[in-house]
CSV table of C-alpha atoms in Angstrom, one decimal:
chain,number,residue,atom,x,y,z
Q,717,ALA,CA,160.5,93.5,78.5
Q,718,GLN,CA,163.5,91.0,79.4
Q,719,THR,CA,165.8,90.0,77.2
Q,720,VAL,CA,168.4,87.3,77.7
Q,721,THR,CA,172.0,87.6,75.6
Q,722,GLN,CA,174.2,84.8,75.2
Q,723,SER,CA,177.4,86.6,73.4
Q,724,GLN,CA,179.7,83.1,72.4
Q,725,PRO,CA,177.4,81.1,70.0
Q,726,GLU,CA,180.3,79.0,70.0
Q,727,MET,CA,182.4,77.6,72.9
Q,728,SER,CA,185.4,74.9,72.4
Q,729,VAL,CA,186.3,72.6,75.7
Q,730,GLN,CA,190.0,70.1,75.6
Q,731,GLU,CA,188.5,66.9,77.4
Q,732,ALA,CA,189.1,67.2,81.3
Q,733,GLU,CA,189.4,70.7,81.3
Q,734,THR,CA,187.7,73.8,82.4
Q,735,VAL,CA,184.8,76.2,80.4
Q,736,THR,CA,182.9,79.2,80.9
Q,737,LEU,CA,179.5,80.1,79.2
Q,738,SER,CA,178.6,84.2,79.7
Q,739,CYS,CA,174.7,84.9,79.9
Q,740,THR,CA,173.5,88.7,80.5
Q,741,TYR,CA,169.8,88.9,80.9
Q,742,ASP,CA,168.3,92.0,81.2
Q,743,THR,CA,165.3,93.3,84.2
Q,744,SER,CA,163.2,95.2,86.3
Q,745,GLU,CA,162.2,92.7,88.9
Q,746,SER,CA,163.6,92.1,91.9
Q,747,ASP,CA,162.3,87.7,92.1
Q,748,TYR,CA,163.9,86.2,89.5
Q,749,TYR,CA,165.1,82.6,88.9
Q,750,LEU,CA,168.2,81.2,86.6
Q,751,PHE,CA,168.5,78.3,84.6
Q,752,TRP,CA,170.9,77.0,82.2
Q,753,TYR,CA,169.5,74.0,80.1
Q,754,LYS,CA,172.0,71.7,78.3
Q,755,GLN,CA,170.4,70.4,74.6
Q,756,PRO,CA,172.1,67.3,73.2
Q,757,PRO,CA,172.3,67.4,68.6
Q,758,SER,CA,169.2,65.8,67.9
Q,759,ARG,CA,167.8,65.5,72.2
Q,760,GLN,CA,165.3,66.9,74.4
Q,761,MET,CA,166.3,70.1,76.8
Q,762,ILE,CA,168.0,68.7,79.9
Q,763,LEU,CA,167.8,71.3,83.2
Q,764,VAL,CA,171.8,71.3,84.1
Q,765,ILE,CA,171.8,74.2,87.6
Q,766,ARG,CA,169.7,76.6,88.5
Q,767,GLN,CA,169.7,80.4,90.2
Q,768,GLU,CA,167.7,81.7,92.8
Q,769,ALA,CA,168.1,85.5,92.5
Q,770,TYR,CA,167.7,85.7,96.5
Q,771,LYS,CA,170.2,84.2,97.3
Q,772,GLN,CA,173.7,85.2,96.8
Q,773,GLN,CA,175.5,81.6,97.5
Q,774,ASN,CA,176.4,80.4,93.8
Q,775,ALA,CA,174.0,77.5,92.9
Q,776,THR,CA,176.6,74.0,92.1
Q,777,GLU,CA,175.7,71.0,90.6
Q,778,ASN,CA,178.6,68.1,90.5
Q,779,ARG,CA,180.6,69.6,87.8
Q,780,PHE,CA,178.6,72.5,86.8
Q,781,SER,CA,178.7,75.7,88.9
Q,782,VAL,CA,177.7,79.4,88.0
Q,783,ASN,CA,178.5,82.1,89.2
Q,784,PHE,CA,176.1,84.8,89.8
Q,785,GLN,CA,176.2,88.2,89.7
Q,786,LYS,CA,172.9,90.5,90.7
Q,787,ALA,CA,173.7,94.3,90.2
Q,788,ALA,CA,175.8,93.5,86.9
Q,789,LYS,CA,173.0,91.3,85.9
Q,790,SER,CA,175.5,88.1,84.9
Q,791,PHE,CA,175.3,84.3,84.6
Q,792,SER,CA,177.9,82.1,83.6
Q,793,LEU,CA,178.1,78.5,83.4
Q,794,LYS,CA,181.0,77.2,84.6
Q,795,ILE,CA,181.8,73.2,83.3
Q,796,SER,CA,184.7,71.7,85.4
Q,797,ASP,CA,186.7,68.2,83.8
Q,798,SER,CA,185.0,68.7,80.2
Q,799,GLN,CA,183.3,65.2,79.2
Q,800,LEU,CA,182.9,64.4,75.3
Q,801,GLY,CA,179.3,63.7,76.6
Q,802,ASP,CA,179.0,67.3,77.5
Q,803,ALA,CA,179.3,68.8,73.9
Q,804,ALA,CA,175.6,70.1,73.4
Q,805,MET,CA,173.9,73.9,72.8
Q,806,TYR,CA,173.1,75.0,76.6
Q,807,PHE,CA,170.6,77.5,76.8
Q,808,CYS,CA,170.4,80.6,78.9
Q,809,ALA,CA,166.9,81.3,80.3
Q,810,PHE,CA,165.6,83.9,83.3
Q,811,GLY,CA,162.1,83.3,85.0
Q,812,GLY,CA,160.0,86.2,85.9
Q,813,SER,CA,156.6,87.1,87.3
Q,814,GLN,CA,154.8,85.8,83.7
Q,815,GLY,CA,155.6,81.7,84.8
Q,816,ASN,CA,157.4,81.1,81.1
Q,817,LEU,CA,160.8,80.8,80.2
Q,818,ILE,CA,163.0,83.8,78.1
Q,819,PHE,CA,165.5,82.1,76.4
Q,820,GLY,CA,168.7,83.4,74.6
Q,821,LYS,CA,170.1,82.1,72.0
Q,822,GLY,CA,172.3,79.3,73.7
Q,823,THR,CA,176.5,79.2,73.3
Q,824,LYS,CA,177.4,75.2,71.1
Q,825,LEU,CA,180.0,73.7,73.2
Q,826,SER,CA,182.6,71.1,71.6
Q,827,VAL,CA,185.0,69.8,73.4
Q,828,LYS,CA,187.8,68.3,72.1
Q,829,PRO,CA,189.8,64.6,73.2
F,1105,ASP,CA,156.2,58.3,84.6
F,1106,THR,CA,159.4,58.6,83.4
F,1107,GLY,CA,158.8,62.2,81.6
F,1108,VAL,CA,157.2,65.4,79.3
F,1109,SER,CA,156.2,63.1,75.8
F,1110,GLN,CA,155.1,64.4,72.6
F,1111,ASP,CA,153.6,62.8,69.3
F,1112,PRO,CA,153.6,63.1,67.2
F,1113,ARG,CA,157.7,63.3,67.4
F,1114,HIS,CA,157.8,64.2,63.5
F,1115,LYS,CA,155.1,65.7,60.8
F,1116,ILE,CA,155.4,66.9,57.6
F,1117,THR,CA,152.3,69.0,56.1
F,1118,LYS,CA,151.7,70.1,53.5
F,1119,ARG,CA,151.0,74.2,52.8
F,1120,GLY,CA,147.4,75.4,54.1
F,1121,GLN,CA,146.6,71.9,55.3
F,1122,ASN,CA,145.8,71.7,59.5
F,1123,VAL,CA,148.3,69.9,62.3
F,1124,THR,CA,147.9,68.9,65.5
F,1125,PHE,CA,150.4,67.8,68.5
F,1126,ARG,CA,149.7,66.4,72.0
F,1127,CYS,CA,152.0,66.2,74.5
F,1128,ASP,CA,151.5,64.7,78.0
F,1129,PRO,CA,152.9,65.6,80.2
F,1130,ILE,CA,154.4,65.4,84.2
F,1131,SER,CA,151.3,63.6,86.3
F,1132,GLU,CA,151.6,65.9,88.8
F,1133,HIS,CA,152.2,68.9,87.6
F,1134,ASN,CA,150.1,71.3,87.1
F,1135,ARG,CA,150.5,73.5,85.0
F,1136,LEU,CA,152.2,72.9,81.0
F,1137,TYR,CA,153.9,75.1,78.6
F,1138,TRP,CA,154.2,75.1,74.4
F,1139,TYR,CA,157.7,76.5,72.8
F,1140,ARG,CA,158.5,76.9,69.4
F,1141,GLN,CA,162.2,76.4,68.5
F,1142,THR,CA,163.4,77.4,65.3
F,1143,LEU,CA,167.0,76.5,64.3
F,1144,GLY,CA,170.0,78.1,65.7
F,1145,GLN,CA,168.1,80.2,67.8
F,1146,GLY,CA,166.6,79.4,70.7
F,1147,PRO,CA,162.7,78.6,72.4
F,1148,GLU,CA,159.8,81.0,72.4
F,1149,PHE,CA,157.7,80.8,74.0
F,1150,LEU,CA,154.1,80.2,72.8
F,1151,THR,CA,151.4,79.5,75.7
F,1152,TYR,CA,150.3,78.2,79.7
F,1153,PHE,CA,148.2,76.0,81.4
F,1154,GLN,CA,147.7,76.4,84.9
F,1155,ASN,CA,145.4,73.4,85.2
F,1156,GLU,CA,143.1,73.9,82.9
F,1157,ALA,CA,143.7,77.8,82.3
F,1158,GLN,CA,145.2,79.4,79.4
F,1159,LEU,CA,147.1,81.9,81.7
F,1160,GLU,CA,148.7,84.3,79.0
F,1161,LYS,CA,150.1,83.8,75.9
F,1162,SER,CA,152.5,85.0,73.6
F,1163,ARG,CA,152.3,88.0,70.8
F,1164,LEU,CA,153.7,84.9,68.4
F,1165,LEU,CA,150.7,83.5,68.9
F,1166,SER,CA,148.4,84.1,65.5
F,1167,ASP,CA,144.9,83.3,65.6
F,1168,ARG,CA,145.7,80.7,63.1
F,1169,PHE,CA,147.3,78.9,65.4
F,1170,SER,CA,144.6,77.4,69.5
F,1171,ALA,CA,145.9,75.2,72.5
F,1172,GLU,CA,143.5,73.2,74.1
F,1173,ARG,CA,144.7,71.4,77.8
F,1174,PRO,CA,140.7,69.5,78.7
F,1175,LYS,CA,140.5,68.6,82.4
F,1176,GLY,CA,144.6,69.4,82.8
F,1177,SER,CA,145.7,66.8,82.0
F,1178,PHE,CA,147.2,66.3,78.5
F,1179,SER,CA,147.0,69.5,75.4
F,1180,THR,CA,146.9,69.6,72.9
F,1181,LEU,CA,148.4,72.7,70.3
F,1182,GLU,CA,145.8,72.6,66.4
F,1183,ILE,CA,148.0,75.6,63.6
F,1184,GLN,CA,145.4,76.2,61.3
F,1185,ARG,CA,146.0,76.4,57.6
F,1186,THR,CA,149.3,76.0,57.5
F,1187,GLU,CA,152.6,78.1,56.5
F,1188,GLN,CA,156.2,77.1,55.3
F,1189,GLY,CA,157.4,80.0,58.1
F,1190,ASP,CA,155.5,77.2,60.7
F,1191,SER,CA,158.3,75.1,60.0
F,1192,ALA,CA,160.2,74.9,62.8
F,1193,MET,CA,160.1,72.4,66.8
F,1194,TYR,CA,157.0,72.5,69.0
F,1195,LEU,CA,158.1,72.2,72.7
F,1196,CYS,CA,156.2,71.6,75.3
F,1197,ALA,CA,157.4,72.1,78.8
F,1198,SER,CA,155.5,70.5,82.6
F,1199,SER,CA,155.9,72.1,85.5
F,1200,LEU,CA,154.4,72.5,89.1
F,1201,ASP,CA,152.1,75.5,90.9
F,1202,GLY,CA,154.6,77.9,93.2
F,1203,VAL,CA,156.9,80.3,93.4
F,1204,THR,CA,159.4,77.8,93.0
F,1205,GLY,CA,158.4,74.8,91.5
F,1206,ALA,CA,157.6,76.9,88.8
F,1207,TYR,CA,160.7,77.9,87.2
F,1208,GLU,CA,161.9,74.6,86.6
F,1209,GLN,CA,159.7,73.6,83.2
F,1210,TYR,CA,160.9,69.7,82.7
F,1211,PHE,CA,161.4,69.5,78.3
F,1212,GLY,CA,159.7,66.9,76.4
F,1213,PRO,CA,161.2,65.8,73.1
F,1214,GLY,CA,159.6,68.5,71.0
F,1215,THR,CA,157.9,67.7,67.1
F,1216,ARG,CA,159.4,69.1,64.8
F,1217,LEU,CA,156.8,70.3,61.9
F,1218,THR,CA,158.2,70.6,58.0
F,1219,VAL,CA,155.7,72.6,56.2
F,1220,THR,CA,156.4,71.2,52.0
């Protein structure tokens, strides 16, 4: 069975600084997708970034980028130039052959002005 | 169509009552998913549909839970004889079909259920 582990329950970053959120996963599949979702307080889940396992190049979306290490089964999210609006719960998710997503427990990110 | 919608947004019910939630997916999406999220946890998969066919069900989905997607459009999730442990946020998501599209899921705002 696939598992997703986020080892940082909470993280804090100063506005305009850079922060990295960690995620590891376990799977025996070779083709899969990895995602980072953002869930602001009392608001709905938003897709931040997606990585296809067969692509070696790390995905980037504006200030958000990932460090995907397939052999190590690691998928971290880097947020550059952090903004107050980045404060939220961040969930790492695995999408494999079953079709559904498997989520980690999340990391609560606080941004200090 | 602006996104996935869910109704109601909040539901308070007494233990033992039945409740039903509705989800309307993004119109061109043929896959629809239900997840449950408890406080401090990530969403847990319950079930999903491709068009009107229910393709996968989690072992979390006890026989008190039933989901339908008639005509492959909106979906309903019914919980019979609710228990306090059913209190959670119930999330609906939708996606396109296909190798790439199937995994990019878009979530609704959720229905928060409180069982007293």
